[in-house]
mmCIF file of C-alpha atoms in Angstrom:
data_model
loop_
_atom_site.group_PDB
_atom_site.id
_atom_site.type_symbol
_atom_site.label_atom_id
_atom_site.label_comp_id
_atom_site.label_asym_id
_atom_site.label_seq_id
_atom_site.Cartn_x
_atom_site.Cartn_y
_atom_site.Cartn_z
ATOM 1 C CA UNK L 1 -20.830 56.794 3.917
ATOM 2 C CA UNK L 2 -23.749 59.045 2.997
ATOM 3 C CA UNK L 3 -22.059 62.131 1.535
ATOM 4 C CA UNK L 4 -24.202 64.012 -1.003
ATOM 5 C CA UNK L 5 -21.544 66.155 -2.726
ATOM 6 C CA UNK L 6 -19.149 63.524 -4.093
ATOM 7 C CA UNK L 7 -19.127 64.792 -7.702
ATOM 8 C CA UNK L 8 -18.820 68.473 -6.749
ATOM 9 C CA UNK L 9 -16.117 67.733 -4.174
ATOM 10 C CA UNK L 10 -14.035 65.769 -6.704
ATOM 11 C CA UNK L 11 -14.323 68.380 -9.398
ATOM 12 C CA UNK L 12 -13.515 71.355 -7.148
ATOM 13 C CA UNK L 13 -10.506 69.622 -5.572
ATOM 14 C CA UNK L 14 -8.984 68.417 -8.870
ATOM 15 C CA UNK L 15 -9.472 71.779 -10.601
ATOM 16 C CA UNK L 16 -7.911 73.629 -7.655
ATOM 17 C CA UNK L 17 -4.912 71.281 -7.532
ATOM 18 C CA UNK L 18 -4.224 71.531 -11.258
ATOM 19 C CA UNK L 19 -4.087 75.331 -10.998
ATOM 20 C CA UNK L 20 -2.522 75.876 -7.551
ATOM 21 C CA UNK L 21 -0.135 72.930 -7.091
ATOM 22 C CA UNK L 22 3.435 73.710 -6.047
ATOM 23 C CA UNK L 23 6.186 73.172 -8.607
ATOM 24 C CA UNK L 24 8.033 70.236 -7.017
ATOM 25 C CA UNK L 25 10.719 68.161 -8.793
ATOM 26 C CA UNK L 26 8.906 64.825 -8.374
ATOM 27 C CA UNK L 27 5.839 66.306 -10.085
ATOM 28 C CA UNK L 28 7.790 66.442 -13.356
ATOM 29 C CA UNK L 29 7.837 62.650 -13.731
ATOM 30 C CA UNK L 30 5.560 59.645 -13.904
ATOM 31 C CA UNK L 31 8.459 57.260 -13.234
ATOM 32 C CA UNK L 32 7.209 55.047 -10.351
ATOM 33 C CA UNK L 33 10.774 54.615 -9.027
ATOM 34 C CA UNK L 34 11.321 58.388 -8.696
ATOM 35 C CA UNK L 35 7.887 58.897 -7.134
ATOM 36 C CA UNK L 36 8.704 56.060 -4.707
ATOM 37 C CA UNK L 37 11.941 57.838 -3.714
ATOM 38 C CA UNK L 38 10.085 61.120 -3.135
ATOM 39 C CA UNK L 39 7.341 59.502 -1.055
ATOM 40 C CA UNK L 40 9.860 57.714 1.173
ATOM 41 C CA UNK L 41 11.809 60.946 1.709
ATOM 42 C CA UNK L 42 8.621 62.896 2.475
ATOM 43 C CA UNK L 43 7.676 60.580 5.346
ATOM 44 C CA UNK L 44 8.255 62.543 8.581
ATOM 45 C CA UNK L 45 10.114 65.292 6.658
ATOM 46 C CA UNK L 46 9.116 68.738 5.369
ATOM 47 C CA UNK L 47 8.870 69.338 1.610
ATOM 48 C CA UNK L 48 11.406 72.208 1.637
ATOM 49 C CA UNK L 49 13.945 69.962 3.369
ATOM 50 C CA UNK L 50 13.390 67.088 0.934
ATOM 51 C CA UNK L 51 13.839 68.999 -2.378
ATOM 52 C CA UNK L 52 17.679 69.258 -2.380
ATOM 53 C CA UNK L 53 18.035 65.691 -1.043
ATOM 54 C CA UNK L 54 15.730 64.362 -3.755
ATOM 55 C CA UNK L 55 17.568 66.184 -6.543
ATOM 56 C CA UNK L 56 20.980 64.970 -5.331
ATOM 57 C CA UNK L 57 19.704 61.422 -4.806
ATOM 58 C CA UNK L 58 18.189 61.138 -8.296
ATOM 59 C CA UNK L 59 21.361 62.591 -9.787
ATOM 60 C CA UNK L 60 23.434 59.848 -8.105
ATOM 61 C CA UNK L 61 20.862 57.043 -8.436
ATOM 62 C CA UNK L 62 18.762 57.828 -11.545
ATOM 63 C CA UNK L 63 17.707 54.177 -11.949
ATOM 64 C CA UNK L 64 16.676 51.279 -9.728
ATOM 65 C CA UNK L 65 19.747 49.366 -10.874
ATOM 66 C CA UNK L 66 22.191 52.019 -9.652
ATOM 67 C CA UNK L 67 20.482 52.243 -6.250
ATOM 68 C CA UNK L 68 20.399 48.447 -5.913
ATOM 69 C CA UNK L 69 24.155 48.202 -6.568
ATOM 70 C CA UNK L 70 25.196 51.095 -4.297
ATOM 71 C CA UNK L 71 27.325 50.315 -1.202
ATOM 72 C CA UNK L 72 25.227 50.999 1.887
ATOM 73 C CA UNK L 73 27.682 53.559 3.277
ATOM 74 C CA UNK L 74 27.487 55.560 0.016
ATOM 75 C CA UNK L 75 23.674 55.398 0.143
ATOM 76 C CA UNK L 76 23.550 56.512 3.792
ATOM 77 C CA UNK L 77 25.917 59.412 3.019
ATOM 78 C CA UNK L 78 23.282 60.664 0.542
ATOM 79 C CA UNK L 79 20.635 60.314 3.265
ATOM 80 C CA UNK L 80 22.784 62.024 5.922
ATOM 81 C CA UNK L 81 20.736 64.668 7.749
ATOM 82 C CA UNK L 82 17.322 63.408 6.583
ATOM 83 C CA UNK L 83 16.940 61.134 9.623
ATOM 84 C CA UNK L 84 14.919 57.914 9.961
ATOM 85 C CA UNK L 85 17.719 56.065 8.149
ATOM 86 C CA UNK L 86 15.826 52.768 8.038
ATOM 87 C CA UNK L 87 13.807 54.403 5.233
ATOM 88 C CA UNK L 88 16.926 54.421 3.029
ATOM 89 C CA UNK L 89 17.856 50.825 3.855
ATOM 90 C CA UNK L 90 14.289 49.638 3.227
ATOM 91 C CA UNK L 91 14.121 51.562 -0.045
ATOM 92 C CA UNK L 92 17.264 49.852 -1.305
ATOM 93 C CA UNK L 93 15.968 46.438 -0.198
ATOM 94 C CA UNK L 94 12.628 47.100 -1.935
ATOM 95 C CA UNK L 95 14.343 48.175 -5.147
ATOM 96 C CA UNK L 96 16.401 44.968 -5.131
ATOM 97 C CA UNK L 97 13.161 42.970 -4.780
ATOM 98 C CA UNK L 98 11.719 44.780 -7.829
ATOM 99 C CA UNK L 99 14.784 43.782 -9.854
ATOM 100 C CA UNK L 100 14.756 40.181 -8.625
ATOM 101 C CA UNK L 101 11.013 39.469 -8.677
ATOM 102 C CA UNK L 102 9.439 41.910 -11.163
ATOM 103 C CA UNK L 103 12.030 42.350 -13.901
ATOM 104 C CA UNK L 104 12.893 45.881 -12.804
ATOM 105 C CA UNK L 105 9.314 47.203 -13.216
ATOM 106 C CA UNK L 106 7.625 48.592 -10.080
ATOM 107 C CA UNK L 107 4.345 46.626 -9.667
ATOM 108 C CA UNK L 108 1.168 48.469 -10.679
ATOM 109 C CA UNK L 109 -1.224 46.747 -8.256
ATOM 110 C CA UNK L 110 -1.620 46.956 -4.483
ATOM 111 C CA UNK L 111 -1.175 43.239 -3.797
ATOM 112 C CA UNK L 112 2.283 43.011 -5.377
ATOM 113 C CA UNK L 113 3.635 46.454 -4.501
ATOM 114 C CA UNK L 114 2.691 45.930 -0.841
ATOM 115 C CA UNK L 115 5.031 42.924 -0.620
ATOM 116 C CA UNK L 116 8.069 45.178 -1.170
ATOM 117 C CA UNK L 117 10.244 46.041 1.829
ATOM 118 C CA UNK L 118 9.219 49.338 3.421
ATOM 119 C CA UNK L 119 6.118 49.853 1.253
ATOM 120 C CA UNK L 120 3.121 50.302 3.539
ATOM 121 C CA UNK L 121 -0.496 51.122 2.602
ATOM 122 C CA UNK L 122 0.177 54.868 2.156
ATOM 123 C CA UNK L 123 3.318 54.523 0.009
ATOM 124 C CA UNK L 124 1.657 51.832 -2.103
ATOM 125 C CA UNK L 125 -1.375 54.034 -2.742
ATOM 126 C CA UNK L 126 0.740 57.097 -3.486
ATOM 127 C CA UNK L 127 2.859 55.278 -6.109
ATOM 128 C CA UNK L 128 -0.156 53.565 -7.697
ATOM 129 C CA UNK L 129 -2.249 56.726 -7.936
ATOM 130 C CA UNK L 130 0.483 59.246 -8.851
ATOM 131 C CA UNK L 131 2.587 57.102 -11.216
ATOM 132 C CA UNK L 132 -0.084 54.766 -12.613
ATOM 133 C CA UNK L 133 -3.227 56.915 -12.066
ATOM 134 C CA UNK L 134 -4.933 54.012 -10.284
ATOM 135 C CA UNK L 135 -7.866 55.001 -8.008
ATOM 136 C CA UNK L 136 -6.192 53.767 -4.810
ATOM 137 C CA UNK L 137 -6.290 55.340 -1.347
ATOM 138 C CA UNK L 138 -3.149 57.074 -0.007
ATOM 139 C CA UNK L 139 -3.968 58.221 3.511
ATOM 140 C CA UNK L 140 -1.437 60.245 5.521
ATOM 141 C CA UNK L 141 -1.827 62.827 8.283
ATOM 142 C CA UNK L 142 -2.770 65.597 5.867
ATOM 143 C CA UNK L 143 -5.494 63.486 4.270
ATOM 144 C CA UNK L 144 -6.941 62.442 7.643
ATOM 145 C CA UNK L 145 -7.052 66.062 8.779
ATOM 146 C CA UNK L 146 -8.813 67.257 5.612
ATOM 147 C CA UNK L 147 -11.368 64.450 5.547
ATOM 148 C CA UNK L 148 -12.053 64.544 9.293
ATOM 149 C CA UNK L 149 -13.227 68.139 8.721
ATOM 150 C CA UNK L 150 -14.993 67.624 5.389
ATOM 151 C CA UNK L 151 -16.863 64.541 6.628
ATOM 152 C CA UNK L 152 -17.046 65.526 10.336
ATOM 153 C CA UNK L 153 -15.253 62.371 11.550
ATOM 154 C CA UNK L 154 -14.546 62.415 15.296
ATOM 155 C CA UNK L 155 -12.584 59.142 15.520
ATOM 156 C CA UNK L 156 -9.139 59.444 17.172
ATOM 157 C CA UNK L 157 -6.519 59.551 14.379
ATOM 158 C CA UNK L 158 -3.759 58.514 16.833
ATOM 159 C CA UNK L 159 -5.317 55.027 16.932
ATOM 160 C CA UNK L 160 -4.027 52.852 14.080
ATOM 161 C CA UNK L 161 -7.361 51.250 13.177
ATOM 162 C CA UNK L 162 -8.917 54.696 12.559
ATOM 163 C CA UNK L 163 -6.935 54.915 9.305
ATOM 164 C CA UNK L 164 -9.229 52.213 7.870
ATOM 165 C CA UNK L 165 -12.171 54.634 8.157
ATOM 166 C CA UNK L 166 -10.320 57.236 6.082
ATOM 167 C CA UNK L 167 -9.086 54.669 3.552
ATOM 168 C CA UNK L 168 -12.692 53.580 2.977
ATOM 169 C CA UNK L 169 -13.752 57.241 2.646
ATOM 170 C CA UNK L 170 -11.090 57.909 -0.009
ATOM 171 C CA UNK L 171 -12.162 54.809 -1.948
ATOM 172 C CA UNK L 172 -15.686 56.260 -2.167
ATOM 173 C CA UNK L 173 -14.652 59.850 -2.883
ATOM 174 C CA UNK L 174 -11.690 59.376 -5.265
ATOM 175 C CA UNK L 175 -12.102 60.552 -8.843
ATOM 176 C CA UNK L 176 -11.530 57.425 -10.974
ATOM 177 C CA UNK L 177 -10.627 59.568 -13.994
ATOM 178 C CA UNK L 178 -8.158 61.794 -12.104
ATOM 179 C CA UNK L 179 -6.818 59.647 -9.274
ATOM 180 C CA UNK L 180 -3.357 61.256 -9.322
ATOM 181 C CA UNK L 181 -4.648 64.839 -9.093
ATOM 182 C CA UNK L 182 -7.308 63.856 -6.541
ATOM 183 C CA UNK L 183 -4.903 62.210 -4.087
ATOM 184 C CA UNK L 184 -2.237 64.870 -4.524
ATOM 185 C CA UNK L 185 -4.957 67.496 -4.159
ATOM 186 C CA UNK L 186 -5.995 66.120 -0.749
ATOM 187 C CA UNK L 187 -2.342 66.142 0.391
ATOM 188 C CA UNK L 188 -1.753 69.648 -0.997
ATOM 189 C CA UNK L 189 -4.930 70.961 0.611
ATOM 190 C CA UNK L 190 -3.760 69.656 3.989
ATOM 191 C CA UNK L 191 -0.290 71.161 3.529
ATOM 192 C CA UNK L 192 -1.311 74.622 2.301
ATOM 193 C CA UNK L 193 -4.913 75.382 3.324
ATOM 194 C CA UNK L 194 -6.425 72.892 5.789
ATOM 195 C CA UNK L 195 -3.544 73.257 8.264
ATOM 196 C CA UNK L 196 -3.538 71.876 11.838
ATOM 197 C CA UNK L 197 -4.136 75.310 13.387
ATOM 198 C CA UNK L 198 -5.825 78.350 11.836
ATOM 199 C CA UNK L 199 -7.013 76.651 8.631
ATOM 200 C CA UNK L 200 -7.455 79.122 5.739
ATOM 201 C CA UNK L 201 -11.083 78.175 5.161
ATOM 202 C CA UNK L 202 -11.893 81.243 3.059
ATOM 203 C CA UNK L 203 -9.292 80.128 0.488
ATOM 204 C CA UNK L 204 -10.471 76.508 0.490
ATOM 205 C CA UNK L 205 -11.858 75.202 -2.827
ATOM 206 C CA UNK L 206 -14.146 72.689 -1.074
ATOM 207 C CA UNK L 207 -15.418 74.737 1.878
ATOM 208 C CA UNK L 208 -19.011 74.594 0.586
ATOM 209 C CA UNK L 209 -18.882 70.814 0.967
ATOM 210 C CA UNK L 210 -17.090 70.802 4.341
ATOM 211 C CA UNK L 211 -19.370 69.843 7.231
ATOM 212 C CA UNK L 212 -16.990 71.169 9.924
ATOM 213 C CA UNK L 213 -16.740 74.558 8.158
ATOM 214 C CA UNK L 214 -20.519 74.793 7.858
ATOM 215 C CA UNK L 215 -20.861 73.952 11.551
ATOM 216 C CA UNK L 216 -18.334 76.671 12.370
ATOM 217 C CA UNK L 217 -15.666 74.681 14.271
ATOM 218 C CA UNK L 218 -13.121 73.117 11.874
ATOM 219 C CA UNK L 219 -10.239 73.640 14.370
ATOM 220 C CA UNK L 220 -11.783 71.039 16.698
ATOM 221 C CA UNK L 221 -10.880 68.329 14.219
ATOM 222 C CA UNK L 222 -9.128 65.996 13.865
ATOM 223 C CA UNK L 223 -9.318 64.335 17.266
ATOM 224 C CA UNK L 224 -5.833 63.195 18.246
ATOM 225 C CA UNK L 225 -4.903 61.775 21.651
ATOM 226 C CA UNK L 226 -1.572 62.558 23.311
ATOM 227 C CA UNK L 227 1.597 60.715 22.300
ATOM 228 C CA UNK L 228 3.488 58.412 24.643
ATOM 229 C CA UNK L 229 5.818 60.111 27.098
ATOM 230 C CA UNK L 230 9.203 61.204 25.729
ATOM 231 C CA UNK L 231 12.280 59.410 27.106
ATOM 232 C CA UNK L 232 15.353 61.526 28.011
ATOM 233 C CA UNK L 233 18.983 60.268 28.124
ATOM 234 C CA UNK L 234 22.161 62.285 28.754
ATOM 235 C CA UNK L 235 25.372 61.295 26.960
ATOM 236 C CA UNK L 236 28.983 62.461 26.933
ATOM 237 C CA UNK L 237 30.395 62.590 23.409
ATOM 238 C CA UNK L 238 34.206 62.421 23.224
ATOM 239 C CA UNK L 239 36.150 63.740 20.231
ATOM 240 C CA UNK L 240 39.679 62.374 20.686
ATOM 241 C CA UNK L 241 42.513 63.505 18.391
ATOM 242 C CA UNK L 242 45.874 61.737 18.512
ATOM 243 C CA UNK L 243 49.428 62.924 17.854
ATOM 244 C CA UNK L 244 49.007 62.170 14.126
ATOM 245 C CA UNK L 245 45.834 64.222 13.717
ATOM 246 C CA UNK L 246 43.607 61.134 13.553
ATOM 247 C CA UNK L 247 40.279 60.996 15.370
ATOM 248 C CA UNK L 248 38.651 58.105 17.216
ATOM 249 C CA UNK L 249 35.353 56.934 15.647
ATOM 250 C CA UNK L 250 32.963 54.054 16.175
ATOM 251 C CA UNK L 251 30.166 52.526 14.107
ATOM 252 C CA UNK L 252 26.725 52.042 15.622
ATOM 253 C CA UNK L 253 25.209 48.521 15.689
ATOM 254 C CA UNK L 254 23.618 47.100 12.534
ATOM 255 C CA UNK L 255 20.174 47.079 14.195
ATOM 256 C CA UNK L 256 18.201 49.770 16.006
ATOM 257 C CA UNK L 257 18.369 53.554 16.131
ATOM 258 C CA UNK L 258 20.716 55.127 13.522
ATOM 259 C CA UNK L 259 21.919 51.661 12.524
ATOM 260 C CA UNK L 260 25.386 51.454 10.900
ATOM 261 C CA UNK L 261 26.029 55.208 11.103
ATOM 262 C CA UNK L 262 29.354 56.483 12.448
ATOM 263 C CA UNK L 263 29.812 58.565 15.569
ATOM 264 C CA UNK L 264 32.345 59.808 18.056
ATOM 265 C CA UNK L 265 32.414 57.562 21.138
ATOM 266 C CA UNK L 266 29.268 58.280 23.114
ATOM 267 C CA UNK L 267 28.755 57.083 26.673
ATOM 268 C CA UNK L 268 25.835 57.544 29.005
ATOM 269 C CA UNK L 269 26.613 60.371 31.412
ATOM 270 C CA UNK L 270 27.624 59.400 34.935
ATOM 271 C CA UNK L 271 30.028 60.406 37.691
ATOM 272 C CA UNK L 272 32.930 58.334 36.331
ATOM 273 C CA UNK L 273 31.829 57.893 32.702
ATOM 274 C CA UNK L 274 34.717 59.803 31.088
ATOM 275 C CA UNK L 275 37.336 58.117 33.306
ATOM 276 C CA UNK L 276 35.862 54.709 32.418
ATOM 277 C CA UNK L 277 36.104 55.594 28.728
ATOM 278 C CA UNK L 278 39.807 56.569 29.060
ATOM 279 C CA UNK L 279 40.584 53.268 30.774
ATOM 280 C CA UNK L 280 38.615 51.231 28.201
ATOM 281 C CA UNK L 281 40.608 52.720 25.289
ATOM 282 C CA UNK L 282 43.903 52.980 27.268
ATOM 283 C CA UNK L 283 44.040 56.703 26.459
ATOM 284 C CA UNK L 284 46.704 59.064 27.768
ATOM 285 C CA UNK L 285 44.821 62.384 27.615
ATOM 286 C CA UNK L 286 47.032 65.474 27.284
ATOM 287 C CA UNK L 287 44.282 68.112 27.324
ATOM 288 C CA UNK L 288 40.501 68.355 27.343
ATOM 289 C CA UNK L 289 38.065 71.188 26.641
ATOM 290 C CA UNK L 290 34.296 71.590 26.285
ATOM 291 C CA UNK L 291 32.740 71.678 22.833
ATOM 292 C CA UNK L 292 28.945 71.859 22.477
ATOM 293 C CA UNK L 293 26.159 71.133 24.918
ATOM 294 C CA UNK L 294 22.785 70.672 23.215
ATOM 295 C CA UNK L 295 19.794 68.375 22.843
ATOM 296 C CA UNK L 296 18.627 66.334 19.855
ATOM 297 C CA UNK L 297 14.979 65.275 19.682
ATOM 298 C CA UNK L 298 13.794 62.062 18.015
ATOM 299 C CA UNK L 299 10.120 61.105 17.723
ATOM 300 C CA UNK L 300 10.207 59.054 20.950
ATOM 301 C CA UNK L 301 13.490 60.024 22.578
ATOM 302 C CA UNK L 302 15.559 63.097 23.470
ATOM 303 C CA UNK L 303 19.346 62.976 23.685
ATOM 304 C CA UNK L 304 21.019 65.565 25.946
ATOM 305 C CA UNK L 305 24.608 65.758 24.703
ATOM 306 C CA UNK L 306 27.742 67.148 26.358
ATOM 307 C CA UNK L 307 30.645 67.019 23.911
ATOM 308 C CA UNK L 308 34.375 67.337 24.684
ATOM 309 C CA UNK L 309 37.517 67.670 22.577
ATOM 310 C CA UNK L 310 40.610 65.782 23.776
ATOM 311 C CA UNK L 311 44.230 65.619 22.648
ATOM 312 C CA UNK L 312 45.636 62.210 23.472
ATOM 313 C CA UNK L 313 48.179 59.539 22.588
ATOM 314 C CA UNK L 314 46.346 56.836 20.639
ATOM 315 C CA UNK L 315 46.512 53.115 21.146
ATOM 316 C CA UNK L 316 45.549 50.401 18.684
ATOM 317 C CA UNK L 317 42.085 50.194 20.214
ATOM 318 C CA UNK L 318 39.226 51.600 18.110
ATOM 319 C CA UNK L 319 39.047 53.113 14.617
ATOM 320 C CA UNK L 320 41.435 56.074 14.303
ATOM 321 C CA UNK L 321 40.568 57.929 11.084
ATOM 322 C CA UNK L 322 41.821 60.965 9.197
ATOM 323 C CA UNK L 323 39.595 63.987 8.611
ATOM 324 C CA UNK L 324 39.329 63.034 4.927
ATOM 325 C CA UNK L 325 38.097 59.557 5.852
ATOM 326 C CA UNK L 326 35.573 60.976 8.319
ATOM 327 C CA UNK L 327 34.144 63.328 5.660
ATOM 328 C CA UNK L 328 33.184 60.257 3.597
ATOM 329 C CA UNK L 329 31.331 58.516 6.440
ATOM 330 C CA UNK L 330 27.561 58.773 7.022
ATOM 331 C CA UNK L 331 26.987 60.377 10.435
ATOM 332 C CA UNK L 332 23.809 61.286 12.346
ATOM 333 C CA UNK L 333 22.851 64.963 12.616
ATOM 334 C CA UNK L 334 24.069 65.510 16.219
ATOM 335 C CA UNK L 335 27.511 64.120 15.315
ATOM 336 C CA UNK L 336 27.662 66.354 12.231
ATOM 337 C CA UNK L 337 26.861 69.308 14.469
ATOM 338 C CA UNK L 338 29.766 68.448 16.786
ATOM 339 C CA UNK L 339 32.076 67.804 13.808
ATOM 340 C CA UNK L 340 31.283 71.198 12.245
ATOM 341 C CA UNK L 341 31.858 72.920 15.590
ATOM 342 C CA UNK L 342 35.220 71.201 15.940
ATOM 343 C CA UNK L 343 36.244 72.069 12.374
ATOM 344 C CA UNK L 344 35.316 75.719 12.948
#
């Protein structure tokens, strides 16, 4: 990379970050465990959404030991609503590995930290640079957007191997004396100034050193090809209450989407789907009414949900739970939405 303004770029970015950085709870610690928690939560999730989850999580699990010992259902209840639940399971597995293999101390080098469950190149670099001030790359979408404009890189960021180009760029640009502020500065710049559309170039601390700004077309970058086509599935969700006020629930499989979370019975929509469900559970339905109809969008999949409330005589089939028991269970966001509607 032949970039002539390395020193000026570093200095301007670090100075700007140290003055303008947002006051976020995970910026009040150098504890690698707490920074690890924040980085996992921030994957695929907005900062404003993460703050209350992070505070509650650290209050319940202030140490690696407490997280390692937590029952999975209790952990998932703390994650409820954040989505991408495998992040929570991987975090707990990684923490257990730290206790078993590293004496409870999060490794301070890329080789060892990268062996932990759920710790990829970005998370490893973020923990090493922010907690340990090591000059390691931490390349996420914000960083790729900023550097594609600063360095005028036209490689497609939707292609996995392109990240290597940006990792190499960060290794050359990073301030070895201020690695934490440098990496966080790149992320902050992407979040606040160098946004995907309508970047605020006139407020940018490094615009003098930005090739795309000087060429007048920063919005053209980064290059990002279209995602794969979204899959759509329609389901009927059935909230069945029996004569004792108990409600039928089921737990999702231990592998795959929303693993181990609890839900109301959910069946793919079809002409006879509800009748088939009644036969399967031997239900004598007394009354039925519509609840909510809505859609829930995942990264690769959209659920179209029709939900119904039924009064019925229960059988011994399935898990019939009280409202108090249900409140303690971790449930995915669409089920929480239906539950709140029913309670209201």
